[in-house]
């Protein structure tokens, strides 16, 4: 499995889908993309990452919804390597946190233009996930809650590796950012004594409630014009969205 430096391939992958607009890439185009990503190396599986695969952040809210072109853009991406089975992995973030984080990007200044008339209580992840599922019914689609990433990163990496690796480096990289060194050391010691621990038990062993770093796990929800009641309502609807997505046919949902 290869997970190349994004700087090596993002310029090519930014331009190629727009140029093709859903048409299949030629063999020559595919070779050029692989050369840019692998830089002379070889791999049986290639993992490409980009937070803007579906669109640029400033266009994430349009037509009163999240990622209205999710299905179309996913199809464009799949056509970059039309002979391969596409696999999409995506962490979903509470819109009450996600929208303010997008607006906090350096280039965003006009809140009204950024929100594009979207009701802050309305955005749903269920819709873009369903659009991707409809556009690519044969694709592998794996989703999880971004809030759970520290606990399930090893599972995410295992899916990215297509089950081909059992011990992947960096599995605790995110967990190390939100748990104290003492907590991480205790977790690693516990796991060393219990090598056959299943993933669910491993997550329970993280002791996140006891060893969490407060400032690392508490996210800001500050956005001009957003009331506390809207944030609470949006969070409740996010939980409903996640339950609906987890029950969708053809979706692999990774739960903490």
PDB file of C-alpha atoms in Angstrom:
ATOM      1  CA  UNK A   1       0.000   0.000   0.000  1.00  0.00           C
ATOM      2  CA  UNK A   2       1.257   3.482  -0.848  1.00  0.00           C
ATOM      3  CA  UNK A   3       0.134   6.688   0.850  1.00  0.00           C
ATOM      4  CA  UNK A   4       2.265   9.253  -0.978  1.00  0.00           C
ATOM      5  CA  UNK A   5       2.903  12.860   0.010  1.00  0.00           C
ATOM      6  CA  UNK A   6      -0.218  14.779  -1.116  1.00  0.00           C
ATOM      7  CA  UNK A   7       1.971  17.521  -2.542  1.00  0.00           C
ATOM      8  CA  UNK A   8       3.129  15.075  -5.201  1.00  0.00           C
ATOM      9  CA  UNK A   9      -0.292  14.442  -6.714  1.00  0.00           C
ATOM     10  CA  UNK A  10      -2.814  17.079  -5.626  1.00  0.00           C
ATOM     11  CA  UNK A  11      -2.042  19.508  -8.477  1.00  0.00           C
ATOM     12  CA  UNK A  12      -2.649  16.730 -11.025  1.00  0.00           C
ATOM     13  CA  UNK A  13      -5.784  15.448  -9.296  1.00  0.00           C
ATOM     14  CA  UNK A  14      -7.115  18.974  -9.013  1.00  0.00           C
ATOM     15  CA  UNK A  15      -6.830  19.590 -12.744  1.00  0.00           C
ATOM     16  CA  UNK A  16      -7.604  16.178 -14.247  1.00  0.00           C
ATOM     17  CA  UNK A  17     -11.223  15.698 -13.023  1.00  0.00           C
ATOM     18  CA  UNK A  18     -12.158  19.191 -14.209  1.00  0.00           C
ATOM     19  CA  UNK A  19     -10.587  18.541 -17.605  1.00  0.00           C
ATOM     20  CA  UNK A  20     -12.345  15.169 -18.011  1.00  0.00           C
ATOM     21  CA  UNK A  21     -15.668  16.110 -16.360  1.00  0.00           C
ATOM     22  CA  UNK A  22     -16.671  12.485 -15.878  1.00  0.00           C
ATOM     23  CA  UNK A  23     -15.105  11.016 -18.997  1.00  0.00           C
ATOM     24  CA  UNK A  24     -12.767   8.056 -18.348  1.00  0.00           C
ATOM     25  CA  UNK A  25      -9.068   8.874 -18.182  1.00  0.00           C
ATOM     26  CA  UNK A  26      -6.936   7.407 -20.942  1.00  0.00           C
ATOM     27  CA  UNK A  27      -4.139   4.953 -20.186  1.00  0.00           C
ATOM     28  CA  UNK A  28      -1.647   7.778 -20.775  1.00  0.00           C
ATOM     29  CA  UNK A  29      -3.426  10.014 -18.260  1.00  0.00           C
ATOM     30  CA  UNK A  30      -3.544   7.238 -15.679  1.00  0.00           C
ATOM     31  CA  UNK A  31       0.174   6.604 -16.111  1.00  0.00           C
ATOM     32  CA  UNK A  32       0.896  10.306 -15.609  1.00  0.00           C
ATOM     33  CA  UNK A  33      -1.191  10.399 -12.406  1.00  0.00           C
ATOM     34  CA  UNK A  34       0.476   7.273 -11.016  1.00  0.00           C
ATOM     35  CA  UNK A  35       3.930   8.632 -11.810  1.00  0.00           C
ATOM     36  CA  UNK A  36       3.088  11.874 -10.009  1.00  0.00           C
ATOM     37  CA  UNK A  37       1.779  10.018  -6.956  1.00  0.00           C
ATOM     38  CA  UNK A  38       4.278   7.174  -6.699  1.00  0.00           C
ATOM     39  CA  UNK A  39       7.393   8.992  -7.918  1.00  0.00           C
ATOM     40  CA  UNK A  40       8.886   5.822  -9.335  1.00  0.00           C
ATOM     41  CA  UNK A  41       7.736   3.452  -6.581  1.00  0.00           C
ATOM     42  CA  UNK A  42       5.278   0.587  -7.038  1.00  0.00           C
ATOM     43  CA  UNK A  43       2.240  -0.392  -4.972  1.00  0.00           C
ATOM     44  CA  UNK A  44      -0.710  -2.752  -5.077  1.00  0.00           C
ATOM     45  CA  UNK A  45      -2.978  -0.168  -3.458  1.00  0.00           C
ATOM     46  CA  UNK A  46      -2.812   3.623  -3.659  1.00  0.00           C
ATOM     47  CA  UNK A  47      -4.403   5.836  -0.994  1.00  0.00           C
ATOM     48  CA  UNK A  48      -4.981   9.468  -1.990  1.00  0.00           C
ATOM     49  CA  UNK A  49      -6.218  12.126   0.432  1.00  0.00           C
ATOM     50  CA  UNK A  50      -7.595  15.603  -0.076  1.00  0.00           C
ATOM     51  CA  UNK A  51     -10.145  17.490   2.062  1.00  0.00           C
ATOM     52  CA  UNK A  52     -11.273  19.251  -1.132  1.00  0.00           C
ATOM     53  CA  UNK A  53     -11.918  16.178  -3.287  1.00  0.00           C
ATOM     54  CA  UNK A  54     -15.644  16.965  -3.472  1.00  0.00           C
ATOM     55  CA  UNK A  55     -15.233  20.738  -3.752  1.00  0.00           C
ATOM     56  CA  UNK A  56     -13.318  23.695  -2.367  1.00  0.00           C
ATOM     57  CA  UNK A  57     -14.286  24.630   1.228  1.00  0.00           C
ATOM     58  CA  UNK A  58     -15.969  27.881   0.186  1.00  0.00           C
ATOM     59  CA  UNK A  59     -18.376  25.881  -1.999  1.00  0.00           C
ATOM     60  CA  UNK A  60     -19.224  23.206   0.567  1.00  0.00           C
ATOM     61  CA  UNK A  61     -22.500  24.970   1.365  1.00  0.00           C
ATOM     62  CA  UNK A  62     -24.630  25.639  -1.684  1.00  0.00           C
ATOM     63  CA  UNK A  63     -28.206  25.031  -2.761  1.00  0.00           C
ATOM     64  CA  UNK A  64     -29.093  24.947   0.941  1.00  0.00           C
ATOM     65  CA  UNK A  65     -27.210  21.705   1.546  1.00  0.00           C
ATOM     66  CA  UNK A  66     -23.804  20.190   2.234  1.00  0.00           C
ATOM     67  CA  UNK A  67     -21.760  19.264  -0.858  1.00  0.00           C
ATOM     68  CA  UNK A  68     -24.566  19.403  -3.447  1.00  0.00           C
ATOM     69  CA  UNK A  69     -22.217  18.020  -6.133  1.00  0.00           C
ATOM     70  CA  UNK A  70     -20.990  15.095  -4.003  1.00  0.00           C
ATOM     71  CA  UNK A  71     -22.342  12.413  -6.336  1.00  0.00           C
ATOM     72  CA  UNK A  72     -21.111  14.084  -9.504  1.00  0.00           C
ATOM     73  CA  UNK A  73     -17.644  14.791  -8.116  1.00  0.00           C
ATOM     74  CA  UNK A  74     -17.327  11.248  -6.746  1.00  0.00           C
ATOM     75  CA  UNK A  75     -18.117   9.931 -10.231  1.00  0.00           C
ATOM     76  CA  UNK A  76     -15.473  12.240 -11.724  1.00  0.00           C
ATOM     77  CA  UNK A  77     -12.901  10.898  -9.272  1.00  0.00           C
ATOM     78  CA  UNK A  78     -13.816   7.277 -10.005  1.00  0.00           C
ATOM     79  CA  UNK A  79     -13.249   7.902 -13.711  1.00  0.00           C
ATOM     80  CA  UNK A  80      -9.623   8.841 -13.106  1.00  0.00           C
ATOM     81  CA  UNK A  81      -8.905   5.104 -12.819  1.00  0.00           C
ATOM     82  CA  UNK A  82     -11.936   3.540 -14.531  1.00  0.00           C
ATOM     83  CA  UNK A  83     -10.544   0.007 -14.384  1.00  0.00           C
ATOM     84  CA  UNK A  84     -10.244   0.016 -10.585  1.00  0.00           C
ATOM     85  CA  UNK A  85     -12.991  -0.414  -8.024  1.00  0.00           C
ATOM     86  CA  UNK A  86     -13.289   2.978  -6.277  1.00  0.00           C
ATOM     87  CA  UNK A  87     -13.089   3.099  -2.499  1.00  0.00           C
ATOM     88  CA  UNK A  88     -14.086   6.232  -0.610  1.00  0.00           C
ATOM     89  CA  UNK A  89     -13.362   6.845   3.064  1.00  0.00           C
ATOM     90  CA  UNK A  90     -14.673   9.924   4.819  1.00  0.00           C
ATOM     91  CA  UNK A  91     -14.965  11.187   8.372  1.00  0.00           C
ATOM     92  CA  UNK A  92     -18.159  13.161   9.018  1.00  0.00           C
ATOM     93  CA  UNK A  93     -18.084  16.116  11.378  1.00  0.00           C
ATOM     94  CA  UNK A  94     -20.888  17.690  13.379  1.00  0.00           C
ATOM     95  CA  UNK A  95     -22.051  20.637  11.203  1.00  0.00           C
ATOM     96  CA  UNK A  96     -22.288  22.727  14.364  1.00  0.00           C
ATOM     97  CA  UNK A  97     -18.470  22.426  14.441  1.00  0.00           C
ATOM     98  CA  UNK A  98     -17.805  21.908  10.735  1.00  0.00           C
ATOM     99  CA  UNK A  99     -19.465  25.071   9.403  1.00  0.00           C
ATOM    100  CA  UNK A 100     -17.683  27.446  11.825  1.00  0.00           C
ATOM    101  CA  UNK A 101     -14.385  25.678  11.045  1.00  0.00           C
ATOM    102  CA  UNK A 102     -14.894  26.253   7.321  1.00  0.00           C
ATOM    103  CA  UNK A 103     -15.788  29.885   7.858  1.00  0.00           C
ATOM    104  CA  UNK A 104     -12.661  30.346   9.991  1.00  0.00           C
ATOM    105  CA  UNK A 105     -10.452  29.644   6.976  1.00  0.00           C
ATOM    106  CA  UNK A 106      -8.313  32.681   6.112  1.00  0.00           C
ATOM    107  CA  UNK A 107     -10.098  33.588   2.869  1.00  0.00           C
ATOM    108  CA  UNK A 108     -13.609  33.615   4.333  1.00  0.00           C
ATOM    109  CA  UNK A 109     -14.918  36.992   5.476  1.00  0.00           C
ATOM    110  CA  UNK A 110     -18.518  37.383   4.304  1.00  0.00           C
ATOM    111  CA  UNK A 111     -20.693  35.069   6.413  1.00  0.00           C
ATOM    112  CA  UNK A 112     -23.866  35.693   4.403  1.00  0.00           C
ATOM    113  CA  UNK A 113     -22.139  34.782   1.125  1.00  0.00           C
ATOM    114  CA  UNK A 114     -20.492  31.745   2.701  1.00  0.00           C
ATOM    115  CA  UNK A 115     -23.696  30.361   4.223  1.00  0.00           C
ATOM    116  CA  UNK A 116     -25.426  30.958   0.853  1.00  0.00           C
ATOM    117  CA  UNK A 117     -28.856  31.119   2.441  1.00  0.00           C
ATOM    118  CA  UNK A 118     -28.449  27.775   4.222  1.00  0.00           C
ATOM    119  CA  UNK A 119     -30.424  27.343   7.428  1.00  0.00           C
ATOM    120  CA  UNK A 120     -27.731  26.549  10.034  1.00  0.00           C
ATOM    121  CA  UNK A 121     -29.980  23.871  11.515  1.00  0.00           C
ATOM    122  CA  UNK A 122     -30.680  22.156   8.195  1.00  0.00           C
ATOM    123  CA  UNK A 123     -27.416  20.771   6.660  1.00  0.00           C
ATOM    124  CA  UNK A 124     -27.375  16.977   6.643  1.00  0.00           C
ATOM    125  CA  UNK A 125     -24.580  14.504   5.899  1.00  0.00           C
ATOM    126  CA  UNK A 126     -27.141  11.876   4.954  1.00  0.00           C
ATOM    127  CA  UNK A 127     -27.839  13.613   1.643  1.00  0.00           C
ATOM    128  CA  UNK A 128     -24.254  13.776   0.244  1.00  0.00           C
ATOM    129  CA  UNK A 129     -23.538  10.233   1.411  1.00  0.00           C
ATOM    130  CA  UNK A 130     -26.675   9.012  -0.378  1.00  0.00           C
ATOM    131  CA  UNK A 131     -25.739  10.952  -3.530  1.00  0.00           C
ATOM    132  CA  UNK A 132     -22.327   9.271  -3.597  1.00  0.00           C
ATOM    133  CA  UNK A 133     -23.948   5.880  -3.009  1.00  0.00           C
ATOM    134  CA  UNK A 134     -26.400   6.500  -5.884  1.00  0.00           C
ATOM    135  CA  UNK A 135     -23.683   7.742  -8.246  1.00  0.00           C
ATOM    136  CA  UNK A 136     -21.365   4.805  -7.550  1.00  0.00           C
ATOM    137  CA  UNK A 137     -23.437   1.813  -6.404  1.00  0.00           C
ATOM    138  CA  UNK A 138     -20.486  -0.563  -6.854  1.00  0.00           C
ATOM    139  CA  UNK A 139     -17.977   1.503  -4.890  1.00  0.00           C
ATOM    140  CA  UNK A 140     -16.743   0.735  -1.379  1.00  0.00           C
ATOM    141  CA  UNK A 141     -17.942   3.528   0.882  1.00  0.00           C
ATOM    142  CA  UNK A 142     -16.691   3.777   4.461  1.00  0.00           C
ATOM    143  CA  UNK A 143     -17.705   6.567   6.839  1.00  0.00           C
ATOM    144  CA  UNK A 144     -17.247   7.377  10.504  1.00  0.00           C
ATOM    145  CA  UNK A 145     -17.690  10.280  12.894  1.00  0.00           C
ATOM    146  CA  UNK A 146     -14.645  12.527  12.904  1.00  0.00           C
ATOM    147  CA  UNK A 147     -15.159  12.965  16.647  1.00  0.00           C
ATOM    148  CA  UNK A 148     -14.365   9.254  17.044  1.00  0.00           C
ATOM    149  CA  UNK A 149     -11.170   9.337  14.961  1.00  0.00           C
ATOM    150  CA  UNK A 150      -8.766   9.232  17.948  1.00  0.00           C
ATOM    151  CA  UNK A 151     -10.322   5.951  19.058  1.00  0.00           C
ATOM    152  CA  UNK A 152     -10.872   4.264  15.700  1.00  0.00           C
ATOM    153  CA  UNK A 153      -7.903   5.462  13.617  1.00  0.00           C
ATOM    154  CA  UNK A 154      -6.403   1.921  13.579  1.00  0.00           C
ATOM    155  CA  UNK A 155      -9.680   0.644  12.100  1.00  0.00           C
ATOM    156  CA  UNK A 156      -9.709   3.427   9.497  1.00  0.00           C
ATOM    157  CA  UNK A 157      -6.137   2.597   8.495  1.00  0.00           C
ATOM    158  CA  UNK A 158      -7.009  -1.081   8.289  1.00  0.00           C
ATOM    159  CA  UNK A 159      -9.843  -0.327   5.862  1.00  0.00           C
ATOM    160  CA  UNK A 160      -7.571   1.969   3.849  1.00  0.00           C
ATOM    161  CA  UNK A 161      -5.093  -0.894   3.600  1.00  0.00           C
ATOM    162  CA  UNK A 162      -7.923  -3.155   2.398  1.00  0.00           C
ATOM    163  CA  UNK A 163      -7.260  -5.528   5.262  1.00  0.00           C
ATOM    164  CA  UNK A 164      -3.819  -6.279   3.895  1.00  0.00           C
ATOM    165  CA  UNK A 165      -1.881  -5.146   6.953  1.00  0.00           C
ATOM    166  CA  UNK A 166      -2.359  -6.103  10.564  1.00  0.00           C
ATOM    167  CA  UNK A 167       0.114  -3.725  12.220  1.00  0.00           C
ATOM    168  CA  UNK A 168       0.161  -0.268  10.695  1.00  0.00           C
ATOM    169  CA  UNK A 169       2.444   2.474  11.979  1.00  0.00           C
ATOM    170  CA  UNK A 170       0.776   5.659  13.172  1.00  0.00           C
ATOM    171  CA  UNK A 171      -2.425   4.102  14.442  1.00  0.00           C
ATOM    172  CA  UNK A 172      -2.257   6.104  17.666  1.00  0.00           C
ATOM    173  CA  UNK A 173      -1.051   9.363  16.081  1.00  0.00           C
ATOM    174  CA  UNK A 174      -4.404  11.103  16.583  1.00  0.00           C
ATOM    175  CA  UNK A 175      -5.049   9.554  19.970  1.00  0.00           C
ATOM    176  CA  UNK A 176      -1.693  10.900  21.164  1.00  0.00           C
ATOM    177  CA  UNK A 177      -2.949  14.440  20.502  1.00  0.00           C
ATOM    178  CA  UNK A 178      -5.998  14.155  22.765  1.00  0.00           C
ATOM    179  CA  UNK A 179      -4.806  11.905  25.591  1.00  0.00           C
ATOM    180  CA  UNK A 180      -2.106  12.633  28.146  1.00  0.00           C
ATOM    181  CA  UNK A 181       1.278  10.912  27.833  1.00  0.00           C
ATOM    182  CA  UNK A 182       0.506   9.001  31.031  1.00  0.00           C
ATOM    183  CA  UNK A 183      -2.768   7.769  29.572  1.00  0.00           C
ATOM    184  CA  UNK A 184      -1.160   6.729  26.307  1.00  0.00           C
ATOM    185  CA  UNK A 185       1.638   4.917  28.136  1.00  0.00           C
ATOM    186  CA  UNK A 186      -0.894   3.064  30.263  1.00  0.00           C
ATOM    187  CA  UNK A 187      -2.903   2.166  27.161  1.00  0.00           C
ATOM    188  CA  UNK A 188       0.170   0.840  25.341  1.00  0.00           C
ATOM    189  CA  UNK A 189       1.169  -1.187  28.384  1.00  0.00           C
ATOM    190  CA  UNK A 190      -2.316  -2.634  28.638  1.00  0.00           C
ATOM    191  CA  UNK A 191      -2.321  -3.562  24.952  1.00  0.00           C
ATOM    192  CA  UNK A 192       1.123  -5.144  25.215  1.00  0.00           C
ATOM    193  CA  UNK A 193      -0.257  -7.439  27.885  1.00  0.00           C
ATOM    194  CA  UNK A 194      -3.372  -8.178  25.821  1.00  0.00           C
ATOM    195  CA  UNK A 195      -2.210  -8.712  22.203  1.00  0.00           C
ATOM    196  CA  UNK A 196      -5.407 -10.523  21.187  1.00  0.00           C
ATOM    197  CA  UNK A 197      -7.693  -7.668  22.279  1.00  0.00           C
ATOM    198  CA  UNK A 198     -10.524  -7.047  19.824  1.00  0.00           C
ATOM    199  CA  UNK A 199     -10.986  -3.506  18.416  1.00  0.00           C
ATOM    200  CA  UNK A 200     -14.000  -2.671  20.590  1.00  0.00           C
ATOM    201  CA  UNK A 201     -12.163  -3.692  23.754  1.00  0.00           C
ATOM    202  CA  UNK A 202      -9.113  -1.745  22.556  1.00  0.00           C
ATOM    203  CA  UNK A 203     -11.179   1.426  22.313  1.00  0.00           C
ATOM    204  CA  UNK A 204     -12.668   0.876  25.745  1.00  0.00           C
ATOM    205  CA  UNK A 205      -9.115   0.556  27.026  1.00  0.00           C
ATOM    206  CA  UNK A 206      -8.236   4.062  25.822  1.00  0.00           C
ATOM    207  CA  UNK A 207      -9.493   5.599  29.093  1.00  0.00           C
ATOM    208  CA  UNK A 208     -10.347   8.753  27.166  1.00  0.00           C
ATOM    209  CA  UNK A 209     -12.664  10.114  29.851  1.00  0.00           C
ATOM    210  CA  UNK A 210      -9.949   9.821  32.468  1.00  0.00           C
ATOM    211  CA  UNK A 211      -6.885  10.884  30.479  1.00  0.00           C
ATOM    212  CA  UNK A 212      -8.282  13.249  27.838  1.00  0.00           C
ATOM    213  CA  UNK A 213      -6.647  16.649  27.342  1.00  0.00           C
ATOM    214  CA  UNK A 214      -9.625  19.024  27.745  1.00  0.00           C
ATOM    215  CA  UNK A 215      -8.469  21.700  25.305  1.00  0.00           C
ATOM    216  CA  UNK A 216      -7.786  19.037  22.680  1.00  0.00           C
ATOM    217  CA  UNK A 217     -11.238  17.424  22.768  1.00  0.00           C
ATOM    218  CA  UNK A 218     -13.375  20.556  23.219  1.00  0.00           C
ATOM    219  CA  UNK A 219     -14.112  22.314  19.921  1.00  0.00           C
ATOM    220  CA  UNK A 220     -15.366  25.853  19.400  1.00  0.00           C
ATOM    221  CA  UNK A 221     -18.813  26.438  17.889  1.00  0.00           C
ATOM    222  CA  UNK A 222     -18.594  30.220  17.644  1.00  0.00           C
ATOM    223  CA  UNK A 223     -20.221  31.698  14.537  1.00  0.00           C
ATOM    224  CA  UNK A 224     -21.870  35.132  14.308  1.00  0.00           C
ATOM    225  CA  UNK A 225     -25.628  34.826  14.530  1.00  0.00           C
ATOM    226  CA  UNK A 226     -25.674  31.250  15.787  1.00  0.00           C
ATOM    227  CA  UNK A 227     -27.655  30.788  18.975  1.00  0.00           C
ATOM    228  CA  UNK A 228     -26.978  28.046  21.508  1.00  0.00           C
ATOM    229  CA  UNK A 229     -30.363  26.510  20.724  1.00  0.00           C
ATOM    230  CA  UNK A 230     -29.446  26.159  17.041  1.00  0.00           C
ATOM    231  CA  UNK A 231     -26.173  24.448  17.947  1.00  0.00           C
ATOM    232  CA  UNK A 232     -27.958  21.978  20.211  1.00  0.00           C
ATOM    233  CA  UNK A 233     -30.614  21.290  17.581  1.00  0.00           C
ATOM    234  CA  UNK A 234     -27.960  20.816  14.878  1.00  0.00           C
ATOM    235  CA  UNK A 235     -26.055  18.406  17.123  1.00  0.00           C
ATOM    236  CA  UNK A 236     -29.211  16.393  17.781  1.00  0.00           C
ATOM    237  CA  UNK A 237     -29.932  16.195  14.056  1.00  0.00           C
ATOM    238  CA  UNK A 238     -26.344  15.173  13.407  1.00  0.00           C
ATOM    239  CA  UNK A 239     -26.871  12.210  15.731  1.00  0.00           C
ATOM    240  CA  UNK A 240     -30.029  11.323  13.786  1.00  0.00           C
ATOM    241  CA  UNK A 241     -28.111  11.619  10.499  1.00  0.00           C
ATOM    242  CA  UNK A 242     -25.392   9.295  11.724  1.00  0.00           C
ATOM    243  CA  UNK A 243     -27.909   6.674  12.813  1.00  0.00           C
ATOM    244  CA  UNK A 244     -29.566   6.837   9.377  1.00  0.00           C
ATOM    245  CA  UNK A 245     -26.233   6.635   7.539  1.00  0.00           C
ATOM    246  CA  UNK A 246     -25.088   3.668   9.615  1.00  0.00           C
ATOM    247  CA  UNK A 247     -28.268   1.839   8.563  1.00  0.00           C
ATOM    248  CA  UNK A 248     -27.856   2.569   4.834  1.00  0.00           C
ATOM    249  CA  UNK A 249     -27.339  -0.496   2.613  1.00  0.00           C
ATOM    250  CA  UNK A 250     -23.877  -0.668   1.116  1.00  0.00           C
ATOM    251  CA  UNK A 251     -22.288   1.605   3.726  1.00  0.00           C
ATOM    252  CA  UNK A 252     -19.498   0.432   6.018  1.00  0.00           C
ATOM    253  CA  UNK A 253     -19.847   2.508   9.183  1.00  0.00           C
ATOM    254  CA  UNK A 254     -17.009   2.485  11.693  1.00  0.00           C
ATOM    255  CA  UNK A 255     -18.330   3.074  15.199  1.00  0.00           C
ATOM    256  CA  UNK A 256     -16.391   3.794  18.363  1.00  0.00           C
TER     257      UNK A 256
END
